PDB file of C-alpha atoms and ligand atoms in Angstrom:
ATOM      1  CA  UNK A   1     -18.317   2.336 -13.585  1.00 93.00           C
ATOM      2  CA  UNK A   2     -15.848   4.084 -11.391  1.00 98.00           C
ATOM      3  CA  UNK A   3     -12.332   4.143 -12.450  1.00 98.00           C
ATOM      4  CA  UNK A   4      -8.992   3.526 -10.112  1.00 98.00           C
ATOM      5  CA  UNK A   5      -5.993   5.151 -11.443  1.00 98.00           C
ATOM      6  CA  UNK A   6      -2.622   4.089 -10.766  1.00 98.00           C
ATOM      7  CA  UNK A   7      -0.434   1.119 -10.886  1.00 97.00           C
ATOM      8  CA  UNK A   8      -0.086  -1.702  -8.683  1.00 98.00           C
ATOM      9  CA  UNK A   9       3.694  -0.662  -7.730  1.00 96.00           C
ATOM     10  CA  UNK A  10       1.878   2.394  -5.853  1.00 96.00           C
ATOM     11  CA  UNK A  11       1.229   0.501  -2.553  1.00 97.00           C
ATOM     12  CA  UNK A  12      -1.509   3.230  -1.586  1.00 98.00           C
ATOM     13  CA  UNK A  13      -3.403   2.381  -5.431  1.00 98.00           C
ATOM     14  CA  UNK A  14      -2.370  -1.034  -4.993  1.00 98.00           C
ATOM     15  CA  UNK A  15      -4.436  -0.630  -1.047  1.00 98.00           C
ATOM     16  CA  UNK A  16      -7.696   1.225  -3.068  1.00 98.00           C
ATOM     17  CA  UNK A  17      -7.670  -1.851  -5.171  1.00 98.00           C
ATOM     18  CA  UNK A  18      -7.004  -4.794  -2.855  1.00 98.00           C
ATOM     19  CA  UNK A  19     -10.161  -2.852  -0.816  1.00 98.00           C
ATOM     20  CA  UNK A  20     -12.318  -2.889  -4.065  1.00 98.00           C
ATOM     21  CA  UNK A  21     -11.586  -6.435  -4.595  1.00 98.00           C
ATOM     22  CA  UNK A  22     -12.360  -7.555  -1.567  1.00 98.00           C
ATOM     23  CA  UNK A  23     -15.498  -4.910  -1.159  1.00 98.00           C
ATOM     24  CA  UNK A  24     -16.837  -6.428  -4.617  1.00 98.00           C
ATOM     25  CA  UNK A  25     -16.763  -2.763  -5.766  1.00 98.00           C
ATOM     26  CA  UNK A  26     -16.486  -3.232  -9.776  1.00 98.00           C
ATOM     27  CA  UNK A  27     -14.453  -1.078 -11.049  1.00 98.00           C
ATOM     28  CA  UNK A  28     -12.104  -0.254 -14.224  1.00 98.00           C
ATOM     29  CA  UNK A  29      -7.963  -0.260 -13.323  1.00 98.00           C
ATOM     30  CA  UNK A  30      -6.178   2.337 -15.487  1.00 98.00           C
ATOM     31  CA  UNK A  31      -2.978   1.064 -14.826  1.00 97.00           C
ATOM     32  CA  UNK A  32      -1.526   4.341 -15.044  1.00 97.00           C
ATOM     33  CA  UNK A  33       2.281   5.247 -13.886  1.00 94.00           C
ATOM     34  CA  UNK A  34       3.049   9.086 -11.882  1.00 93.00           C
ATOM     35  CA  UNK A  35       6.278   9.315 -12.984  1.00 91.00           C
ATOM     36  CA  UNK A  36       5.618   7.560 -16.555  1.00 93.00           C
ATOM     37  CA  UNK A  37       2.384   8.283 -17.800  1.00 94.00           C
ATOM     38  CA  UNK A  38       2.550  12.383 -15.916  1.00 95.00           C
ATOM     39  CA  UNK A  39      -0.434  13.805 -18.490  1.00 96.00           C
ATOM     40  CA  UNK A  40      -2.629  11.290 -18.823  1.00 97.00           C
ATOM     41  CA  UNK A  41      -2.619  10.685 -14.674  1.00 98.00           C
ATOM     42  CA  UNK A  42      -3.178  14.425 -14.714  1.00 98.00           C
ATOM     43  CA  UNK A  43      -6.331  13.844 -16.668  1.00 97.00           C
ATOM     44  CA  UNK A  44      -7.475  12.592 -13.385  1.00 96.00           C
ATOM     45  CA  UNK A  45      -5.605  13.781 -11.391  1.00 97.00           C
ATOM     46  CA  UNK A  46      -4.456  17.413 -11.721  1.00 96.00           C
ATOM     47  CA  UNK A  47      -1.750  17.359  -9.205  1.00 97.00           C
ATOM     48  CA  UNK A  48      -0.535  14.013 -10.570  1.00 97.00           C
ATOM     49  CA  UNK A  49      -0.917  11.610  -7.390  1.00 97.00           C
ATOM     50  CA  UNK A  50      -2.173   8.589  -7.984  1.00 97.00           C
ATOM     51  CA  UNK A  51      -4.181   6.941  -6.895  1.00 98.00           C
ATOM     52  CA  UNK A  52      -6.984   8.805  -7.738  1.00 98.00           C
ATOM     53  CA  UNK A  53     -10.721   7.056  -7.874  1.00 98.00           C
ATOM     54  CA  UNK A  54     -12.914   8.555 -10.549  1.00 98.00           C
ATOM     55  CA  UNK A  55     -16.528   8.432  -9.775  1.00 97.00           C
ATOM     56  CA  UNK A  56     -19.440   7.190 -11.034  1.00 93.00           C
ATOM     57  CA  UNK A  57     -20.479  10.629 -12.338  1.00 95.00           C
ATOM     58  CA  UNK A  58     -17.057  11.791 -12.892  1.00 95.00           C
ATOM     59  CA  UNK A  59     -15.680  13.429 -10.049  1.00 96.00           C
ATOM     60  CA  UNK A  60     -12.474  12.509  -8.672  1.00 97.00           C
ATOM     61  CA  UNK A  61     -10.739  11.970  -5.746  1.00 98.00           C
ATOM     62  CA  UNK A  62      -6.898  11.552  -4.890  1.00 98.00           C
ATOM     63  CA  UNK A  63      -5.629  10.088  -1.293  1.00 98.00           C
ATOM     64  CA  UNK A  64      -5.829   6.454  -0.273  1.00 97.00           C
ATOM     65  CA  UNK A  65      -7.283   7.371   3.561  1.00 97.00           C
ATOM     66  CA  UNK A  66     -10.173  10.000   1.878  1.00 98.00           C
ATOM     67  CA  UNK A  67     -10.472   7.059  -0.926  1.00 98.00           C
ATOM     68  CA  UNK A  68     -11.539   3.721   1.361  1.00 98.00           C
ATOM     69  CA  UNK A  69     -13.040   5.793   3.747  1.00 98.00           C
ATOM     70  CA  UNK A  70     -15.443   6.514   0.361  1.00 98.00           C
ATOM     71  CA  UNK A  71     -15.317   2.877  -0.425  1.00 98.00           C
ATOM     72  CA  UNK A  72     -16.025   1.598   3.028  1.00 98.00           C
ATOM     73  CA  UNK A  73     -19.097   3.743   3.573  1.00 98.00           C
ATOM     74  CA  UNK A  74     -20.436   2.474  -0.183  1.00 97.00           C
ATOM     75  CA  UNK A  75     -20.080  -1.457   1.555  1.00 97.00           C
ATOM     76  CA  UNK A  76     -21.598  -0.353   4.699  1.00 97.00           C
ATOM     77  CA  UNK A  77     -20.606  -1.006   8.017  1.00 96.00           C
ATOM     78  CA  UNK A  78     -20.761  -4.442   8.387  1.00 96.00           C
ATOM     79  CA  UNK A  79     -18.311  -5.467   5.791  1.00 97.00           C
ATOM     80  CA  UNK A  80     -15.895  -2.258   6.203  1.00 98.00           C
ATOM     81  CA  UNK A  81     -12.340  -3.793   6.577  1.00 98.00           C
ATOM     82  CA  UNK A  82     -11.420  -1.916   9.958  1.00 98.00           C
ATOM     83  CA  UNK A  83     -13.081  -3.020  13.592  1.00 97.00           C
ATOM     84  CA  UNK A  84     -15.407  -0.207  14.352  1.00 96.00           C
ATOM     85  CA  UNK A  85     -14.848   0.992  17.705  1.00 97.00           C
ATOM     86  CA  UNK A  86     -12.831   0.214  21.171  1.00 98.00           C
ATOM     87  CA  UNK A  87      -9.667  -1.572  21.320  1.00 98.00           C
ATOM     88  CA  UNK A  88      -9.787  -3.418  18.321  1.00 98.00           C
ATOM     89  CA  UNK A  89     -10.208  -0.293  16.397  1.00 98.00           C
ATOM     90  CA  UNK A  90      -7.491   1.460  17.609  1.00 98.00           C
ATOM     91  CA  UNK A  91      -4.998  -1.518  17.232  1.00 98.00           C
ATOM     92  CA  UNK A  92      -5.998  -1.498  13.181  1.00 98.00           C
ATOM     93  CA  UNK A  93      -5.168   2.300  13.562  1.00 98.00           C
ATOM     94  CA  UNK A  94      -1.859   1.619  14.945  1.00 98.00           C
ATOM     95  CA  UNK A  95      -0.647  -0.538  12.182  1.00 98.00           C
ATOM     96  CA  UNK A  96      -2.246   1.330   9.755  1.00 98.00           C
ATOM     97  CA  UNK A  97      -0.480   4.224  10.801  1.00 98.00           C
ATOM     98  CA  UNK A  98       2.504   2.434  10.547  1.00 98.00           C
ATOM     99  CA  UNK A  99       2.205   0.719   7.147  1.00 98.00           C
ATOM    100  CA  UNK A 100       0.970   4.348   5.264  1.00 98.00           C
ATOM    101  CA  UNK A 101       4.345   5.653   7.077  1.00 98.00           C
ATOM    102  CA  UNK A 102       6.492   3.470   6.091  1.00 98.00           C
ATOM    103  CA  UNK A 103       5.527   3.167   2.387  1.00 98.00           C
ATOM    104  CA  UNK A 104       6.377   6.678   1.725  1.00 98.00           C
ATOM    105  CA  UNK A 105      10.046   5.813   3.206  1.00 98.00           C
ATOM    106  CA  UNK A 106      10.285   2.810   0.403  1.00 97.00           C
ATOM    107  CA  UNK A 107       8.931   5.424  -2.251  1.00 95.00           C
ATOM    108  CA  UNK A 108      11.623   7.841  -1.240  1.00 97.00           C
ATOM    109  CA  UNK A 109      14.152   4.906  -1.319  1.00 96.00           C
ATOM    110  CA  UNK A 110      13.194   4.953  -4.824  1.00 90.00           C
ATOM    111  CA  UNK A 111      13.309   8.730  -5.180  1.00 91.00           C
ATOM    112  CA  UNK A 112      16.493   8.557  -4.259  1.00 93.00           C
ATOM    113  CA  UNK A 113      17.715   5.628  -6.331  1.00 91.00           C
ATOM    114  CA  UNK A 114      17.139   8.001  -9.468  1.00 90.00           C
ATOM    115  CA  UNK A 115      19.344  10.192  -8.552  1.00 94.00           C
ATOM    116  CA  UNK A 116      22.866  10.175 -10.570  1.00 95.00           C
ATOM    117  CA  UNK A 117      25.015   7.766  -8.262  1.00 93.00           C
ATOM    118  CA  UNK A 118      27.284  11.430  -7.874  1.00 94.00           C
ATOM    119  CA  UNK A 119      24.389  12.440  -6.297  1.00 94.00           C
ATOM    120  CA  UNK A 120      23.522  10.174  -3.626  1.00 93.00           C
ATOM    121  CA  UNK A 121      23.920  10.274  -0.102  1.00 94.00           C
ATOM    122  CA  UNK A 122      24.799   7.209   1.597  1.00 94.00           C
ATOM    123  CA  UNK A 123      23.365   8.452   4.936  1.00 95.00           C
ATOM    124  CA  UNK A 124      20.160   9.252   3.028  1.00 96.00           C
ATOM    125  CA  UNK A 125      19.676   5.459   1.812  1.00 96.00           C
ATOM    126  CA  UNK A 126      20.670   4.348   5.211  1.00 96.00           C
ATOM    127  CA  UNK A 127      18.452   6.691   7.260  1.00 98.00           C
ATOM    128  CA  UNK A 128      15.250   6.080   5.371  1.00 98.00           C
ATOM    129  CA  UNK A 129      16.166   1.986   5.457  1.00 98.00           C
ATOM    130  CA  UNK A 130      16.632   2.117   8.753  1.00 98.00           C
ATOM    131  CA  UNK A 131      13.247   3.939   9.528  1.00 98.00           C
ATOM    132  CA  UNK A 132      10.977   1.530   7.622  1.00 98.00           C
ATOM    133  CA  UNK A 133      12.962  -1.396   8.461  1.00 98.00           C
ATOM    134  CA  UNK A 134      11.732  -0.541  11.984  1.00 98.00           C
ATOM    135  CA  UNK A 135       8.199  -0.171  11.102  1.00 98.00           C
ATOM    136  CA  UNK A 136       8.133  -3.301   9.652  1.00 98.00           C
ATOM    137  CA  UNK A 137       9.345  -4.893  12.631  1.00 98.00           C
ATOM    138  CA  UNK A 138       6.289  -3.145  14.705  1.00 98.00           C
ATOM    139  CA  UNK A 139       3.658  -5.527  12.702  1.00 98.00           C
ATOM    140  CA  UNK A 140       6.447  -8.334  12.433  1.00 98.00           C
ATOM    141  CA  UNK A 141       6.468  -8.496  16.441  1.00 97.00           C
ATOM    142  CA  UNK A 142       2.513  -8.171  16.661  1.00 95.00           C
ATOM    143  CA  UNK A 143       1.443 -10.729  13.736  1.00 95.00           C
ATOM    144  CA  UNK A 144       0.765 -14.130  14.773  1.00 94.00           C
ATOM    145  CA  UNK A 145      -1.355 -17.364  12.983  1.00 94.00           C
ATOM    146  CA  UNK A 146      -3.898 -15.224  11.891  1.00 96.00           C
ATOM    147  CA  UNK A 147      -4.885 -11.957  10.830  1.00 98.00           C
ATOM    148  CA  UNK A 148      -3.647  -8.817  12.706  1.00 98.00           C
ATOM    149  CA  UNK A 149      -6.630  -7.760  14.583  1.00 98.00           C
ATOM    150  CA  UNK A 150      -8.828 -10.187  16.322  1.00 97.00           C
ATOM    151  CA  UNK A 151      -7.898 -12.834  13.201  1.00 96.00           C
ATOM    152  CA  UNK A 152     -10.157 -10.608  11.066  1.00 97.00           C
ATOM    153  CA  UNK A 153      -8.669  -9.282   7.713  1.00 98.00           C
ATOM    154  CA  UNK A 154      -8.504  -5.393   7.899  1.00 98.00           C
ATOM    155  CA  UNK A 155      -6.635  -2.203   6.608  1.00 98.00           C
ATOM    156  CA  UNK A 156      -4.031  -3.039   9.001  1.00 98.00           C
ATOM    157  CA  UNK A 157      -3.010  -6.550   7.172  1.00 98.00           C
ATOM    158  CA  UNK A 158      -3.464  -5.062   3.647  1.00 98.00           C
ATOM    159  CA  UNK A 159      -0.926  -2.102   4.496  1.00 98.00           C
ATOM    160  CA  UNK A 160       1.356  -4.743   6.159  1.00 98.00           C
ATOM    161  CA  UNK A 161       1.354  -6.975   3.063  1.00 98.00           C
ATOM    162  CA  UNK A 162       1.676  -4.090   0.633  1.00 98.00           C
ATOM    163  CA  UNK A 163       4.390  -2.892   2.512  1.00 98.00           C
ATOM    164  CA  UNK A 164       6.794  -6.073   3.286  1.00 98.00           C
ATOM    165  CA  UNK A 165       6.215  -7.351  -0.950  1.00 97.00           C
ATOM    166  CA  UNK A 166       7.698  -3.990  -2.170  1.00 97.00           C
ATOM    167  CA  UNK A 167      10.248  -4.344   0.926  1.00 97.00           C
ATOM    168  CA  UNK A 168      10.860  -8.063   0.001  1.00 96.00           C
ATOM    169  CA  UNK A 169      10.901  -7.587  -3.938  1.00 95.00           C
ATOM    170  CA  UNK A 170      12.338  -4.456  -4.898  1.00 92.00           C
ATOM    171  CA  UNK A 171      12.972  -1.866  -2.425  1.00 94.00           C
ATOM    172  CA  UNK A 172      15.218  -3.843   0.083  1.00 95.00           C
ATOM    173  CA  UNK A 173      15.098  -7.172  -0.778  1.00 95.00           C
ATOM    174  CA  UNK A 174      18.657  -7.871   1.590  1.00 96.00           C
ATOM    175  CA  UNK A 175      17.449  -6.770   4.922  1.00 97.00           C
ATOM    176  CA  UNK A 176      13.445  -7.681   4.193  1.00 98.00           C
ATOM    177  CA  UNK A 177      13.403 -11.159   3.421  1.00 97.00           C
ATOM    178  CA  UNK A 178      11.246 -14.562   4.949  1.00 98.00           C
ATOM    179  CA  UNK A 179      14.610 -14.740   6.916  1.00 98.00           C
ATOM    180  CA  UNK A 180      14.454 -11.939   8.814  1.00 98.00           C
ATOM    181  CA  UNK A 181      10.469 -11.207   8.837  1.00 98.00           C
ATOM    182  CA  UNK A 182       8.825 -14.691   9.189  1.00 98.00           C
ATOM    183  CA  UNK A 183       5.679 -13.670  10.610  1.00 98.00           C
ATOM    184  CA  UNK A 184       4.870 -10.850   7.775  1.00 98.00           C
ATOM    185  CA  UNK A 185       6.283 -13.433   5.329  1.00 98.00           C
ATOM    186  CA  UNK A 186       3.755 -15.687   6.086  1.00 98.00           C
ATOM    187  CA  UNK A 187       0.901 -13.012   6.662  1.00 98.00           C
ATOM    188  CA  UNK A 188       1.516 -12.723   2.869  1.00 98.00           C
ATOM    189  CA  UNK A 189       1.531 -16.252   1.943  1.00 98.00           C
ATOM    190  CA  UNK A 190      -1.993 -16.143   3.600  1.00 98.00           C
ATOM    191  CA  UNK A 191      -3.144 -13.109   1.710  1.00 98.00           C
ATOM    192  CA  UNK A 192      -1.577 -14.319  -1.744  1.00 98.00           C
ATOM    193  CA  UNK A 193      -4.501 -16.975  -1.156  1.00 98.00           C
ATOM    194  CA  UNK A 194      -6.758 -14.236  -2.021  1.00 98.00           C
ATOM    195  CA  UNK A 195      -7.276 -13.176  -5.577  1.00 98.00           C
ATOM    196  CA  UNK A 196      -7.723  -9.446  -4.618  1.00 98.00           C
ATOM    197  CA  UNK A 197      -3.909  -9.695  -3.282  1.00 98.00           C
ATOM    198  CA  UNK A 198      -2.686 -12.270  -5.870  1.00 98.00           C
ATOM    199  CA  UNK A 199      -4.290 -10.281  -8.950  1.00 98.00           C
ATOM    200  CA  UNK A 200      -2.341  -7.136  -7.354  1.00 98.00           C
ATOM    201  CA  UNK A 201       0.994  -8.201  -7.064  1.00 96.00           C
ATOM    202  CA  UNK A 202       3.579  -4.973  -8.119  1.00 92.00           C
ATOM    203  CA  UNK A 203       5.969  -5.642 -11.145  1.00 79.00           C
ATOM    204  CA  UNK A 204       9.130  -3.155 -11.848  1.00 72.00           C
TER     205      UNK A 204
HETATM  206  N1  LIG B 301      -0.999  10.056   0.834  1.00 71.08           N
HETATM  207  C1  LIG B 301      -1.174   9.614  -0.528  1.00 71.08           C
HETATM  208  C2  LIG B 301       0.175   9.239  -1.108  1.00 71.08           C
HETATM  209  C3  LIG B 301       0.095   8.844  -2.578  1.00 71.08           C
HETATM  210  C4  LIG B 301       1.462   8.843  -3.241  1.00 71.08           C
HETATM  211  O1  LIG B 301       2.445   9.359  -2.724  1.00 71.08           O
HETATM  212  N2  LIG B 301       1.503   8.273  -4.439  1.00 71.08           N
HETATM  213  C5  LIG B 301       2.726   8.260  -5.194  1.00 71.08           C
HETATM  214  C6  LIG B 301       2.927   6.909  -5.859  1.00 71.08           C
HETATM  215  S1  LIG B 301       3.104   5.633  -4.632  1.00 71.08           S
HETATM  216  C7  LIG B 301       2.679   9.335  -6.264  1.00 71.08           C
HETATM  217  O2  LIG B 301       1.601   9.745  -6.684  1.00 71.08           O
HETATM  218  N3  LIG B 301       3.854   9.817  -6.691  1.00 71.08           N
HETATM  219  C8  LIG B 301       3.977  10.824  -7.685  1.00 71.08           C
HETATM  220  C9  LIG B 301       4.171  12.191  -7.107  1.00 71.08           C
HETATM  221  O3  LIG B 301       4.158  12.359  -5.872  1.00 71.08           O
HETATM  222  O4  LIG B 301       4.354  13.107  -7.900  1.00 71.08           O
HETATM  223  C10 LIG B 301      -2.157   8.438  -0.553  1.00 71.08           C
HETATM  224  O5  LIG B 301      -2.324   7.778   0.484  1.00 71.08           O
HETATM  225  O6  LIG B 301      -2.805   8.204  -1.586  1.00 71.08           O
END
């Protein structure tokens, strides 16, 4: 059985998984932590990014793109979760695009918050806030009753729900609330409907 290393609180593992859910792709979580759990990820993982999907026969592979582009081809076309050509297509590219950019901002956030508080930079906090804060309100604008593209759950609403949760529940909980982000609030009230997003939920 393939093998997904990594822990929920990695949005891109948490992604991989939420696909394989949803994909019925069995597979075995080893709920391993980067920072935490450094050798046995490098097991894995030599270079000690998670997540990393260990196949079948025991070859590995780290990055989420390379990853469900893997696990999309092994569901075939017709139940891939991005639109496969035209407008649609590029749409769920957009807010991809956005989503895996601004989840690296929140994972510097928490780079940062590591740091000795003699060592922080205000203006560092404040910069990297203020760049995801304005991704998230690119999806937040576009998101309406539905799903994101043509009401049809893709890549593009599982980046936008893994990335307003760990806004909303641990990176910047005061400026990424139901408040001020209705519509992506209640994107992820639709998705936490879903086992493969409710059985995926990050804890600290
Ligand atoms: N582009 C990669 C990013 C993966 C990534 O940055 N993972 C983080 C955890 S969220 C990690 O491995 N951090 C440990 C490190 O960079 O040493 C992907 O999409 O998989």
């Amino acid at each position: 059985m393939m093998k997904l290393v990594g822990p929920w609180l990695s949005g891109f593992t948490r992604r991989a998984g939420i696909t394989m859910k949803l994909l019925d792709i069995p597979f075995e979580h080893l709920n391993l932590n980067a920072y935490v759990n450094k050798e046995e990820v490098r097991r894995y993982s030599p270079m000690g990014k998670v997540p990393a999907l260990v196949l079948g026969n025991g070859e590995s592979l780290i990055d989420s793109a390379g990853i469900i582009e893997v696990l999309h081809e092994m569901a075939g076309p017709e139940k891939a979760l991005m639109p496969p050509s035209g407008a649609p297509r590029l749409k769920a590219l957009q807010l991809l695009g956005i989503g895996l950019n601004i989840y690296p901002k929140l994972t510097a956030l928490y780079d940062e918050s590591l740091r000795p508080k003699s060592h922080q930079l205000q203006s560092v906090f404040e910069g990297l806030a203020e760049q995801a804060i304005i991704g998230l309100k690119l999806p937040e604008a576009q998101t309406k009753d539905g799903w994101l593209v043509d009401n049809k759950l893709s890549q593009a609403d599982i980046m936008a729900v893994v990335c307003y949760q760990a806004s909303a529940g641990f990176v910047l909980p005061d400026h990424v609330n139901a408040k001020n982000f209705p519509r992506l609030a209640a994107l992820c009230e639709r998705a936490m409907k879903i086992d493969a997003f409710a059985s995926t939920v990050p804890h600290l």
